[in-house]
Tab-separated table of C-alpha atoms and ligand atoms in Angstrom:
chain	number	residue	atom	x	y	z
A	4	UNK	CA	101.502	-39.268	181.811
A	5	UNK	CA	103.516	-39.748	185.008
A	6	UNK	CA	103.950	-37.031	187.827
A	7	UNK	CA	107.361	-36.917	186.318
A	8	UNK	CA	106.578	-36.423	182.668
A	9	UNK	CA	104.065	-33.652	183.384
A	10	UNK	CA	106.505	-31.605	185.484
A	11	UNK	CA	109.083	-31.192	182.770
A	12	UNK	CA	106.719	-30.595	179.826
A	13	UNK	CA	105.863	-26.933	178.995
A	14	UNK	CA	102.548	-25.774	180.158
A	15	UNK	CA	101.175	-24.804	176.742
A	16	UNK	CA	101.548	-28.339	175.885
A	17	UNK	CA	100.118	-29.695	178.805
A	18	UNK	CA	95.820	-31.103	177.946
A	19	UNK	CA	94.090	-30.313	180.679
A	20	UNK	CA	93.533	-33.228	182.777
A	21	UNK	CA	97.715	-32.845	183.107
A	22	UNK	CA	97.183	-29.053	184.251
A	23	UNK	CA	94.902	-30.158	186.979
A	24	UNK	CA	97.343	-32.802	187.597
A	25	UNK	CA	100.354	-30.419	188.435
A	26	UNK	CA	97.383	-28.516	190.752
A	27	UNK	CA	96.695	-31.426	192.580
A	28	UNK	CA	100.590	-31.923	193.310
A	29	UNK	CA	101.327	-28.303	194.295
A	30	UNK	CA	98.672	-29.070	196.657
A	31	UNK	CA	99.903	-32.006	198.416
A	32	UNK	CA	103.445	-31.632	198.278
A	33	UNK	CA	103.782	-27.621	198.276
A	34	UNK	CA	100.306	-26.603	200.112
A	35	UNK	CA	99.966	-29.392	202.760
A	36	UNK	CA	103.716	-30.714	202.732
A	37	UNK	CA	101.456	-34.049	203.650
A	38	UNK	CA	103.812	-36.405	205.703
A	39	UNK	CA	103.218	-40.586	205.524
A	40	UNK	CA	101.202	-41.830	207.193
A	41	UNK	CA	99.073	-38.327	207.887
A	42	UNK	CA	95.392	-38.583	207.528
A	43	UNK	CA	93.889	-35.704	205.157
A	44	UNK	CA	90.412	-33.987	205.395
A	45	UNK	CA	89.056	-32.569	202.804
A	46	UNK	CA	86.183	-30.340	202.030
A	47	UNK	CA	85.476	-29.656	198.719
A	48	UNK	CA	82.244	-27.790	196.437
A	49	UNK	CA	80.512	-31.041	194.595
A	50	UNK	CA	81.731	-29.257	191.101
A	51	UNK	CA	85.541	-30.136	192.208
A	52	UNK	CA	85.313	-33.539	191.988
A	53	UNK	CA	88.000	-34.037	189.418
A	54	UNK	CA	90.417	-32.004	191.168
A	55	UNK	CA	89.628	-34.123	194.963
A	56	UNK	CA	90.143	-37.262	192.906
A	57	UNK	CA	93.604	-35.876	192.065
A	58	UNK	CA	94.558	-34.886	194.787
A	59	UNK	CA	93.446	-38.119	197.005
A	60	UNK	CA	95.400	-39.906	194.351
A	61	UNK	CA	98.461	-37.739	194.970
A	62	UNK	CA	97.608	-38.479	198.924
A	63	UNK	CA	97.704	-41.435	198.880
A	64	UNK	CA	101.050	-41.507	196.881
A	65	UNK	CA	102.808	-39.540	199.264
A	66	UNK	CA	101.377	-42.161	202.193
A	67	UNK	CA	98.180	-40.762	203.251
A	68	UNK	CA	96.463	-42.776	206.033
A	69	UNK	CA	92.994	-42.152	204.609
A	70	UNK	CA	91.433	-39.330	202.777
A	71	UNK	CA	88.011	-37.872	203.566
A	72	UNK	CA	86.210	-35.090	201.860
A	73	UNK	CA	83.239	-33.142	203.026
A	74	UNK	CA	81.340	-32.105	199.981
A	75	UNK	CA	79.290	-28.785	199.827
A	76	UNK	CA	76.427	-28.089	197.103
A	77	UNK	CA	75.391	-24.746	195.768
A	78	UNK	CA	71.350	-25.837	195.174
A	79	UNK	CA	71.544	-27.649	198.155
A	80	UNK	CA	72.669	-24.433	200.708
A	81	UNK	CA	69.869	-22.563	198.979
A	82	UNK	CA	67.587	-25.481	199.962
A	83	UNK	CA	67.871	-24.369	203.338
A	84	UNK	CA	67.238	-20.675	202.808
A	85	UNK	CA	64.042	-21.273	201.043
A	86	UNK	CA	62.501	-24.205	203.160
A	87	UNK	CA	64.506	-24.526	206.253
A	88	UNK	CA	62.587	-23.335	209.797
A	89	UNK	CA	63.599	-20.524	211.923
A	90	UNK	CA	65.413	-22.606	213.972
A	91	UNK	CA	67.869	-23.942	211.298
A	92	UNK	CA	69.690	-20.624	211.218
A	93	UNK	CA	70.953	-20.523	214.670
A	94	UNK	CA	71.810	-24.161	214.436
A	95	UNK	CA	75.500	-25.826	213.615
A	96	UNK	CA	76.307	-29.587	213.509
A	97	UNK	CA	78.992	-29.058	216.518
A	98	UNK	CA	79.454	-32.827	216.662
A	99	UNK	CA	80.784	-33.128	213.046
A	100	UNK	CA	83.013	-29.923	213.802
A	101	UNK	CA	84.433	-31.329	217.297
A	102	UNK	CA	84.864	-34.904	215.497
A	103	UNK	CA	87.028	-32.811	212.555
A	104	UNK	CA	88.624	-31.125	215.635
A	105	UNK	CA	89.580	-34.474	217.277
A	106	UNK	CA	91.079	-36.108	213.807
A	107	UNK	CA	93.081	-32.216	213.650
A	108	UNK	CA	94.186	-33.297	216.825
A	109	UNK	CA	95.328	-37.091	216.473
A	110	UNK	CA	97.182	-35.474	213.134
A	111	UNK	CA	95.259	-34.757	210.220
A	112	UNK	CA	96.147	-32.345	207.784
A	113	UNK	CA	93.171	-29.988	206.468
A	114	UNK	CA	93.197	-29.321	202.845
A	115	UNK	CA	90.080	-26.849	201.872
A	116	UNK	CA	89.090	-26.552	197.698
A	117	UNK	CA	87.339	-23.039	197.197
A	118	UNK	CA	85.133	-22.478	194.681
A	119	UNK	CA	82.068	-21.957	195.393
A	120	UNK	CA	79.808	-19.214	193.865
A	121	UNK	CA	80.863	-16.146	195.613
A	122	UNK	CA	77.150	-14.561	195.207
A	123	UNK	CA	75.532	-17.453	196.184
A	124	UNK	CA	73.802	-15.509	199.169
A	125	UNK	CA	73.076	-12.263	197.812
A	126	UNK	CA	69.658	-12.111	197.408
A	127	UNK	CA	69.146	-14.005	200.897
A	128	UNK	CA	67.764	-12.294	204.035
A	129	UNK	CA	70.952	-10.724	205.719
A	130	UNK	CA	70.184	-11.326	208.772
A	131	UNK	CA	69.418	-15.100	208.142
A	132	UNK	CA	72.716	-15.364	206.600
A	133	UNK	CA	74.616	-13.599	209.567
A	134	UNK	CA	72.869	-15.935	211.858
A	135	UNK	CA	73.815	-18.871	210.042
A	136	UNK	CA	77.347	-17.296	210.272
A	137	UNK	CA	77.536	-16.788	213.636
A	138	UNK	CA	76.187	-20.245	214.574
A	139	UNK	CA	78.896	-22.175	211.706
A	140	UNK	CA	81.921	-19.849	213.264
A	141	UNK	CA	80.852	-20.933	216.958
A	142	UNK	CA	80.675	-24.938	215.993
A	143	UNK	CA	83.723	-24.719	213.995
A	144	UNK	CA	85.938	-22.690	216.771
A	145	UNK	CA	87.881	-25.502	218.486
A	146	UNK	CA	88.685	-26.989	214.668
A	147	UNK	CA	89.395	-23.435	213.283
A	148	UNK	CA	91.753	-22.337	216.175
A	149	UNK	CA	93.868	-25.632	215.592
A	150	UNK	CA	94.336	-23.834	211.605
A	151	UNK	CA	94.837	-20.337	213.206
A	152	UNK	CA	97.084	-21.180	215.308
A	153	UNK	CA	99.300	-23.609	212.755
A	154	UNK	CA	98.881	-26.299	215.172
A	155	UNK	CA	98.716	-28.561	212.092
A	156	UNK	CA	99.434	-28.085	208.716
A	157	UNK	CA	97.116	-27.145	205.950
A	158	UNK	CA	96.159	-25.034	202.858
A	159	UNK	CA	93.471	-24.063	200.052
A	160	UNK	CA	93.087	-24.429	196.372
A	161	UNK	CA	90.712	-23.400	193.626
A	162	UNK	CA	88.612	-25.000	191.275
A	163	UNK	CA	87.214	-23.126	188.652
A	164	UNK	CA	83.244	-24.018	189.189
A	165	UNK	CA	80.887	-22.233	186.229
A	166	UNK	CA	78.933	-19.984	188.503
A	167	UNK	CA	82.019	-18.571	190.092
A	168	UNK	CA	83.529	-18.204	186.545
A	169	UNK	CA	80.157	-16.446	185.046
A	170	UNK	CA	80.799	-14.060	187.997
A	171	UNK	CA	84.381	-13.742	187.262
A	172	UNK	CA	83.829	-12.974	183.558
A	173	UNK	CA	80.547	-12.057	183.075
A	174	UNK	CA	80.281	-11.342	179.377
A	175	UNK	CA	81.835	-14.550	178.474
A	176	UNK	CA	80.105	-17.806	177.328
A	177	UNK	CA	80.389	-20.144	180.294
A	178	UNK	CA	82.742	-22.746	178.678
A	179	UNK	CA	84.806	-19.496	177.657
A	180	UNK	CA	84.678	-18.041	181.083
A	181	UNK	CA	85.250	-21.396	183.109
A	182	UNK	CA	88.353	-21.594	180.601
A	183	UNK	CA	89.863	-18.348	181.485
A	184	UNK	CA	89.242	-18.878	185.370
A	185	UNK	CA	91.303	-21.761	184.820
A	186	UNK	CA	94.154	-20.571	183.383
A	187	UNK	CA	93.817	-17.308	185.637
A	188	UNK	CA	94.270	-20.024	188.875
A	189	UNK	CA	96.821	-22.116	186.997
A	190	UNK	CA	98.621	-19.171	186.382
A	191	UNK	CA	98.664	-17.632	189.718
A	192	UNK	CA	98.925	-20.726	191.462
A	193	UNK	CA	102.279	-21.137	189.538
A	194	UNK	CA	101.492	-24.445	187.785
A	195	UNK	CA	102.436	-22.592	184.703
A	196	UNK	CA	106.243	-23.207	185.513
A	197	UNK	CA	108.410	-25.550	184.288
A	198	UNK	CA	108.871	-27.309	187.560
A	199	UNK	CA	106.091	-26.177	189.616
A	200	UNK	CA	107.185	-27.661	192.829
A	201	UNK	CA	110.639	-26.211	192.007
A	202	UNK	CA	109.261	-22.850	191.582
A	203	UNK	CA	107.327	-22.762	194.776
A	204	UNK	CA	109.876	-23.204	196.887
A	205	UNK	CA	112.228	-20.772	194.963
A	206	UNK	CA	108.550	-18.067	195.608
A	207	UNK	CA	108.696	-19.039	198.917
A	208	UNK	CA	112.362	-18.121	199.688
A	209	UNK	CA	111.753	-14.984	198.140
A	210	UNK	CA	109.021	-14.003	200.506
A	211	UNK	CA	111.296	-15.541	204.112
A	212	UNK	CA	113.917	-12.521	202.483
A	213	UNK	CA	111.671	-10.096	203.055
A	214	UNK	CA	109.702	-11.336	205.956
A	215	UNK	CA	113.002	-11.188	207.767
A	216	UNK	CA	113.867	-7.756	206.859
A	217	UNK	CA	110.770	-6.734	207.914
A	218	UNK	CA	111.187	-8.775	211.175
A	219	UNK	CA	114.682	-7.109	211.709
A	220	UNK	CA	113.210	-3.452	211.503
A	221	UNK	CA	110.800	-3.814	214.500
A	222	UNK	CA	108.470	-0.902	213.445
A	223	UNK	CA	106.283	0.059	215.922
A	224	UNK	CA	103.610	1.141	213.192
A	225	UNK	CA	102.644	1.193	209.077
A	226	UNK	CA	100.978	4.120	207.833
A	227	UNK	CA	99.223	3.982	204.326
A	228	UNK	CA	98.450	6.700	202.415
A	229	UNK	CA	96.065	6.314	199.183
A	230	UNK	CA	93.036	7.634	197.630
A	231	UNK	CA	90.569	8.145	200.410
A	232	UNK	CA	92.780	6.170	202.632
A	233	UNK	CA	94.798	8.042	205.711
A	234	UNK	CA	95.752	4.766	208.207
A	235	UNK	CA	97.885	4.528	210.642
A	236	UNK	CA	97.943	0.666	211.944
A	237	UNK	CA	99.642	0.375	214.785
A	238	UNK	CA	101.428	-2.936	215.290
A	239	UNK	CA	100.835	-5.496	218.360
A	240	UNK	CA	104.103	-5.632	220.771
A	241	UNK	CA	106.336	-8.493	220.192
A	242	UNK	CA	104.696	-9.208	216.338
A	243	UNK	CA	106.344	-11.424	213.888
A	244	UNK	CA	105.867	-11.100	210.244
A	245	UNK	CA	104.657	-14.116	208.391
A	246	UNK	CA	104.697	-15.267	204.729
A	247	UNK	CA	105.889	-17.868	202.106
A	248	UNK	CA	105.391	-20.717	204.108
A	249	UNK	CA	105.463	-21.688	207.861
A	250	UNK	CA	106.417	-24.967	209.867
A	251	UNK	CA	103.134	-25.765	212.131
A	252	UNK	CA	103.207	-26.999	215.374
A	253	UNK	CA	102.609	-30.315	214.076
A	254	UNK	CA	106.464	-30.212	212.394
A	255	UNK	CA	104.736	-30.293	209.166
A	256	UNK	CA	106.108	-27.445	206.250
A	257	UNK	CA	103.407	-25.993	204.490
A	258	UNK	CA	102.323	-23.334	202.314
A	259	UNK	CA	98.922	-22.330	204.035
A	260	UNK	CA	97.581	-20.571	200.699
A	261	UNK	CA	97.930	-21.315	197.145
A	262	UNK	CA	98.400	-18.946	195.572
A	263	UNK	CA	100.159	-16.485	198.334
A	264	UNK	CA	101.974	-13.448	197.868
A	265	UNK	CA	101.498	-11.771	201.517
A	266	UNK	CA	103.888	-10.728	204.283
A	267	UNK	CA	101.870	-10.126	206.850
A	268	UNK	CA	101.492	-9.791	210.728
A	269	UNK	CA	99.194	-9.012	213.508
A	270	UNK	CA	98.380	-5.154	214.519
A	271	UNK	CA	97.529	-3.983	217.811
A	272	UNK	CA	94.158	-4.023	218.416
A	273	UNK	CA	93.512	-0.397	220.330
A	274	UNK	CA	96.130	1.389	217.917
A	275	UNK	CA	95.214	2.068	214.091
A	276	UNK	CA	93.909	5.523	213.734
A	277	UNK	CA	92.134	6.924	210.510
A	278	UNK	CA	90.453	6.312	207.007
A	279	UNK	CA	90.429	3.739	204.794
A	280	UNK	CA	88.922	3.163	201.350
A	281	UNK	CA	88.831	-0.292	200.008
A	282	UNK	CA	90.270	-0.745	196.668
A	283	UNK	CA	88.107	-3.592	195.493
A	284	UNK	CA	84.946	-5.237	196.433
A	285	UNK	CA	84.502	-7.877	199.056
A	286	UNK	CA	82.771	-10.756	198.639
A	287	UNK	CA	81.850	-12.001	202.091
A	288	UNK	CA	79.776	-15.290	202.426
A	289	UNK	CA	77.493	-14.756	199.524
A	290	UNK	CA	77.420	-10.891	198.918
A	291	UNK	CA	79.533	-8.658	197.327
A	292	UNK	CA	80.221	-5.425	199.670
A	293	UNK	CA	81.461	-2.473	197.223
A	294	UNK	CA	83.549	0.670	197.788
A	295	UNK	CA	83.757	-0.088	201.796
A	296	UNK	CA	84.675	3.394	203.424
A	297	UNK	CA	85.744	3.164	207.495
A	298	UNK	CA	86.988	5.394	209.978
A	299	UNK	CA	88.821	3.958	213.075
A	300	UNK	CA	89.482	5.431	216.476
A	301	UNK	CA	91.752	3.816	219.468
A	302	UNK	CA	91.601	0.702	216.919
A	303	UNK	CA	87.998	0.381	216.871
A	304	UNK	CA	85.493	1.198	213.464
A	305	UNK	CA	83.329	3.962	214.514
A	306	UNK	CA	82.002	4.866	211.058
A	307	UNK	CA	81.443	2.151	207.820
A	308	UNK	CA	79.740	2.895	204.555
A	309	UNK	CA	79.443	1.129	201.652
A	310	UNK	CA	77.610	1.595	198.438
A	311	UNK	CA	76.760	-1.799	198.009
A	312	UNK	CA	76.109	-4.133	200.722
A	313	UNK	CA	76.107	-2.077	203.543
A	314	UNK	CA	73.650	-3.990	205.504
A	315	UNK	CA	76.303	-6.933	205.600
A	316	UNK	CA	78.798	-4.695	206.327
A	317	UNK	CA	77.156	-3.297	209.225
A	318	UNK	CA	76.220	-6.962	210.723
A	319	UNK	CA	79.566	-8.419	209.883
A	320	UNK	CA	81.219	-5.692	212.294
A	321	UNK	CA	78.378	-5.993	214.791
A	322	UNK	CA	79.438	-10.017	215.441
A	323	UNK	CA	81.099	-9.408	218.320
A	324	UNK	CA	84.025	-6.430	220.082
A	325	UNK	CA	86.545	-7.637	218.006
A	326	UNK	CA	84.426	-7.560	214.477
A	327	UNK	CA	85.165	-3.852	214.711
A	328	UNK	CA	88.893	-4.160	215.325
A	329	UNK	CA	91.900	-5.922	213.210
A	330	UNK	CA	93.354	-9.206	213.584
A	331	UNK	CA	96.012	-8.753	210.183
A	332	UNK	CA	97.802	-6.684	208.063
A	333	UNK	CA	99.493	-7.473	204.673
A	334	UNK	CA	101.615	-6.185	202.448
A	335	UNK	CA	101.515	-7.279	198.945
A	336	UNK	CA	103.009	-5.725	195.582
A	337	UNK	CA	101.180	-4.113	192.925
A	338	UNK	CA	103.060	-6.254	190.497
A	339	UNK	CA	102.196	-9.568	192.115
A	340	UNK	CA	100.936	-11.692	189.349
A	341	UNK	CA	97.484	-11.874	190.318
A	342	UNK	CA	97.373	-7.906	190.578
A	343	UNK	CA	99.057	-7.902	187.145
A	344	UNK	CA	96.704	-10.126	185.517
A	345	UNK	CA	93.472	-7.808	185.962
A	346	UNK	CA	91.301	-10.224	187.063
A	347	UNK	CA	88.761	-9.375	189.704
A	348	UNK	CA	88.396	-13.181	191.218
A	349	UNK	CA	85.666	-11.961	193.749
A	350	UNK	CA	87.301	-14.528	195.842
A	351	UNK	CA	89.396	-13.498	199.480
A	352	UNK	CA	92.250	-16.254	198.712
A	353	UNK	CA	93.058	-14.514	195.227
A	354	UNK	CA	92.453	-11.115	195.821
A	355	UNK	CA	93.633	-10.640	198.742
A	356	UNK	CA	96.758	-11.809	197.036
A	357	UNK	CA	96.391	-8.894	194.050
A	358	UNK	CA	96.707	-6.333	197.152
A	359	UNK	CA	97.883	-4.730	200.257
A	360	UNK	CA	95.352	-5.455	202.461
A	361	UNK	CA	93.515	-5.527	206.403
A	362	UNK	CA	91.384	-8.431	207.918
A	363	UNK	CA	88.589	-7.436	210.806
A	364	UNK	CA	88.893	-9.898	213.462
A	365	UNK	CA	91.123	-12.733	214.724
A	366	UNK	CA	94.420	-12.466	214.588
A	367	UNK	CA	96.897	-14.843	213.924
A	368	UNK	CA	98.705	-15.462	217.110
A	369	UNK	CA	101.649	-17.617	214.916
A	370	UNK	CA	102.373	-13.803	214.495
A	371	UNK	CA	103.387	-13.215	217.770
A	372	UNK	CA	106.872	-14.198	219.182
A	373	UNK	CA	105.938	-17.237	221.591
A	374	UNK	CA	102.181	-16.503	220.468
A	375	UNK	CA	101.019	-20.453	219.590
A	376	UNK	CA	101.378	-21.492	223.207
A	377	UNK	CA	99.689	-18.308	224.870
A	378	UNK	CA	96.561	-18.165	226.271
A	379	UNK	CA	94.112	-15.853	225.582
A	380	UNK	CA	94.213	-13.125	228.072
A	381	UNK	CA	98.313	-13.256	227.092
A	382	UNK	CA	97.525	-12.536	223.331
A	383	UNK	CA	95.122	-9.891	224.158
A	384	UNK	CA	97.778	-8.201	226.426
A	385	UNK	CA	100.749	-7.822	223.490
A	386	UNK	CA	97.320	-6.037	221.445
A	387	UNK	CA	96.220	-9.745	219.108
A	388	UNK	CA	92.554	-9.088	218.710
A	389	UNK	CA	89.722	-11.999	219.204
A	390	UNK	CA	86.771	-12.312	217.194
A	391	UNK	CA	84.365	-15.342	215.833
A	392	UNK	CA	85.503	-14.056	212.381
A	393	UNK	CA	88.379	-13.028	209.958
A	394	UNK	CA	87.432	-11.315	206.861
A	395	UNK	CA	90.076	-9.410	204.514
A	396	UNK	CA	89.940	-6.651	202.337
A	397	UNK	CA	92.178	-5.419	200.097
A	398	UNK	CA	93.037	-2.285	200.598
A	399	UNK	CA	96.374	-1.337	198.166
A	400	UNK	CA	96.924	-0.128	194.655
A	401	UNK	CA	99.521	1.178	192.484
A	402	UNK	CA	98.286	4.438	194.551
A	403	UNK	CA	99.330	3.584	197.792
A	404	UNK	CA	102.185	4.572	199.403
A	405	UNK	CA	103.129	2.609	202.748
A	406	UNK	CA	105.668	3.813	205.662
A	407	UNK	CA	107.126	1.546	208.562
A	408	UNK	CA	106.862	3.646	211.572
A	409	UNK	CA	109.345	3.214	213.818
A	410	UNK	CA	109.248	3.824	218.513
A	411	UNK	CA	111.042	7.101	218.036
A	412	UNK	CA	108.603	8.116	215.698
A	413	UNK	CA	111.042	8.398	212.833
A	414	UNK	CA	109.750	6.772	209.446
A	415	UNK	CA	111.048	5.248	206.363
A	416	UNK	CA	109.251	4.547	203.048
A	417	UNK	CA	108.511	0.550	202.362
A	418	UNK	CA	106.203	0.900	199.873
A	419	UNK	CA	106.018	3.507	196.698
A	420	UNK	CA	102.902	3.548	194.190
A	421	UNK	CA	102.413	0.199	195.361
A	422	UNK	CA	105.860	-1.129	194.706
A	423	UNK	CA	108.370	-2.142	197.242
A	424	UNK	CA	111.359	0.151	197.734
B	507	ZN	ZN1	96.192	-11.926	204.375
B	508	ZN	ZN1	93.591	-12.907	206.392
């Protein structure tokens, strides 16, 4: 069936092979907005094989200069927790992630296929895995700023691998369960339409609308109120709100995440004040962190439980200052698809999506006015927080209520049981 063919049949009818077709398209043409004559690097878990061929094909089509993909293997990480030396774990190929920096650099486009097993790490030793961490994040920060900071375009997909699915839907038969991941990530990735490409962009203006009104209002704060939550998140001067899309510095438009359902923007580091309860787990690098409970002060966690997980917690906030502070806040409707469908993905790039939420650490500095050509001192100044890592948690519900705050202190409701007003 040709591109065309597939994009006006209905969904239902579609075999599969077609579905991951349309995915493969969204990508490229939606996700990456991948220009002629752009080279693409990929990195991809082994599993998603089908979906890279797709997607190199659809590449290539739209005038790739070359495709590469970096493939990653479940077995083959937990090689190197069983029979790797010491040594290993502070140890990160820097030369592969300064060459992927340099082709970043001389234009390439990043795409990233997530899938991997979510618990993969869980029964490693924490600290081993936090090393590791630590060591990966410092290799990978001159590639990873050029993302942060939308110097060039790029975005992530799924593919539904069977030990994330068996995760996912636990009391399912693995065919069933790697059958209703699928359909979950078609579904929320908005292949499902009739014209997916159609229906991205049409998503996408929706979210600009309201990134704009929230851009107009120039709140000086949000403050959430919830179950066990009691935040005030103070945001950084001059912020912008993102979402739906963004033009990197490259020229390139692309849709960073797919799926996305975020506005967000970047809050000032010394001011959120309060409690917060996390309304779903957080899978972080291999373990799943449940019922997170944290207190801030002047911006900085002072107190962090959890009842599962807390060990990873507690070393994830210990990376470095700005591990204890926020780089991001989102907003995100109770009624976004991916909330609606139920579905705990145990994944950040879904879930996150299913949920108001906060990240610890970097901020985006693309939410800043002027912030893509600061330095670093100037970021920290206007209140953007810097950290080795960025991890979100979701933090709304059909509970939450959310207020912009505005200088005089005055507030107005944005948010109502987890529902835009
Ligand atoms: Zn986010
Ligand atoms: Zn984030």
């Amino acid at each position: 069936m040709s591109t065309m063919d597939v994009a006006a049949a209905k969904f239902a009818d579609l075999t599969f092979e077609d579905k991951l077709d349309r995915l493969a398209e969204v990508a490229v043409r939606v996700g990456l907005g991948l220009r002629a004559g752009q080279e693409l690097i990929m990195s991809a878990p082994m599993e998603a094989l089908p979906l890279v061929r797709r997607i190199t094909e659809h590449a290539y089509k739209a005038g790739a200069l070359l495709v590469t993909t970096l493939y990653g293997d479940d077995p083959t990480t937990l090689a190197r927790f069983a029979y790797a030396p010491e040594a290993s774990f502070d140890y990160a190929p820097k030369w592969l992630q300064d060459g992927i920096a340099e082709g970043f650099r001389n234009g390439a486009a990043r795409l990233a296929i997530a899938g991997t097993n979510p618990a993969l790490l869980a029964k490693q030793d924490p600290a081993k895995v936090a090393r590791a961490n630590v060591a990966a994040s410092k290799a990978g920060k001159p590639a990873m700023e050029l993302i942060t900071r939308h110097t060039i375009n790029w975005t992530i997909v799924a593919f539904a691998t069977p030990e994330w699915a068996k995760l996912v839907f636990p009391n399912d038969r693995e065919d069933v369960a790697v059958a209703k991941l699928w359909e979950a990530i078609f579904v929320a990735s908005r292949v499902d339409a009739d014209d997916p490409v159609a229906a991205w962009q049409e998503h996408g203006a929706r979210l600009k609308q309201r990134v704009e009104l929230l851009n107009a209002k120039r709140f000086s704060a949000l403050h959430f109120e919830g179950p066990g939550t009691d935040l005030t998140v103070g945001l950084a001067d001059d912020h912008l709100w993102a979402g739906g899309g963004t033009t990197a510095g490259n020229g390139v438009y692309c849709q960073p995440n797919i799926p996305t359902e975020e506005c967000f923007t970047t809050p000032h580091k010394d001011r959120v004040n309060g409690t917060v309860r996390a309304s779903k787990p957080l899978s972080h690098q291999g373990t799943l962190i449940e019922n997170i409970a944290v207190r801030f002060e002047g911006g900085r966690i002072v107190e962090a439980t959890a009842t599962a997980g807390e060990d990873v917690l507690n070393r994830l906030i210990s990376t470095d200052d700005g591990a204890r502070r926020l780089g991001e806040v989102a907003l995100v409707p109770h009624s976004s698809p991916i909330a609606q469908s139920g579905v705990l993905f145990w994944n950040t790039l879904f879930d996150e999506n299913a949920a108001s939420h906060i990240a610890l650490g970097q901020a985006y500095s693309t939410c800043l006015i002027g912030g893509e050509k600061m330095a670093a001192e100037e970021l920290a100044k206007l209140g953007a927080n810097a950290s080795l890592i960025h991890v979100d948690w979701m933090i709304g519900s059909g509970e939450m209520d959310v207020d912009g705050v505005a200088a005089d202190g005055t507030s107005e409701p944005l948010m109502r049981k987890g529902e835009w007003v």
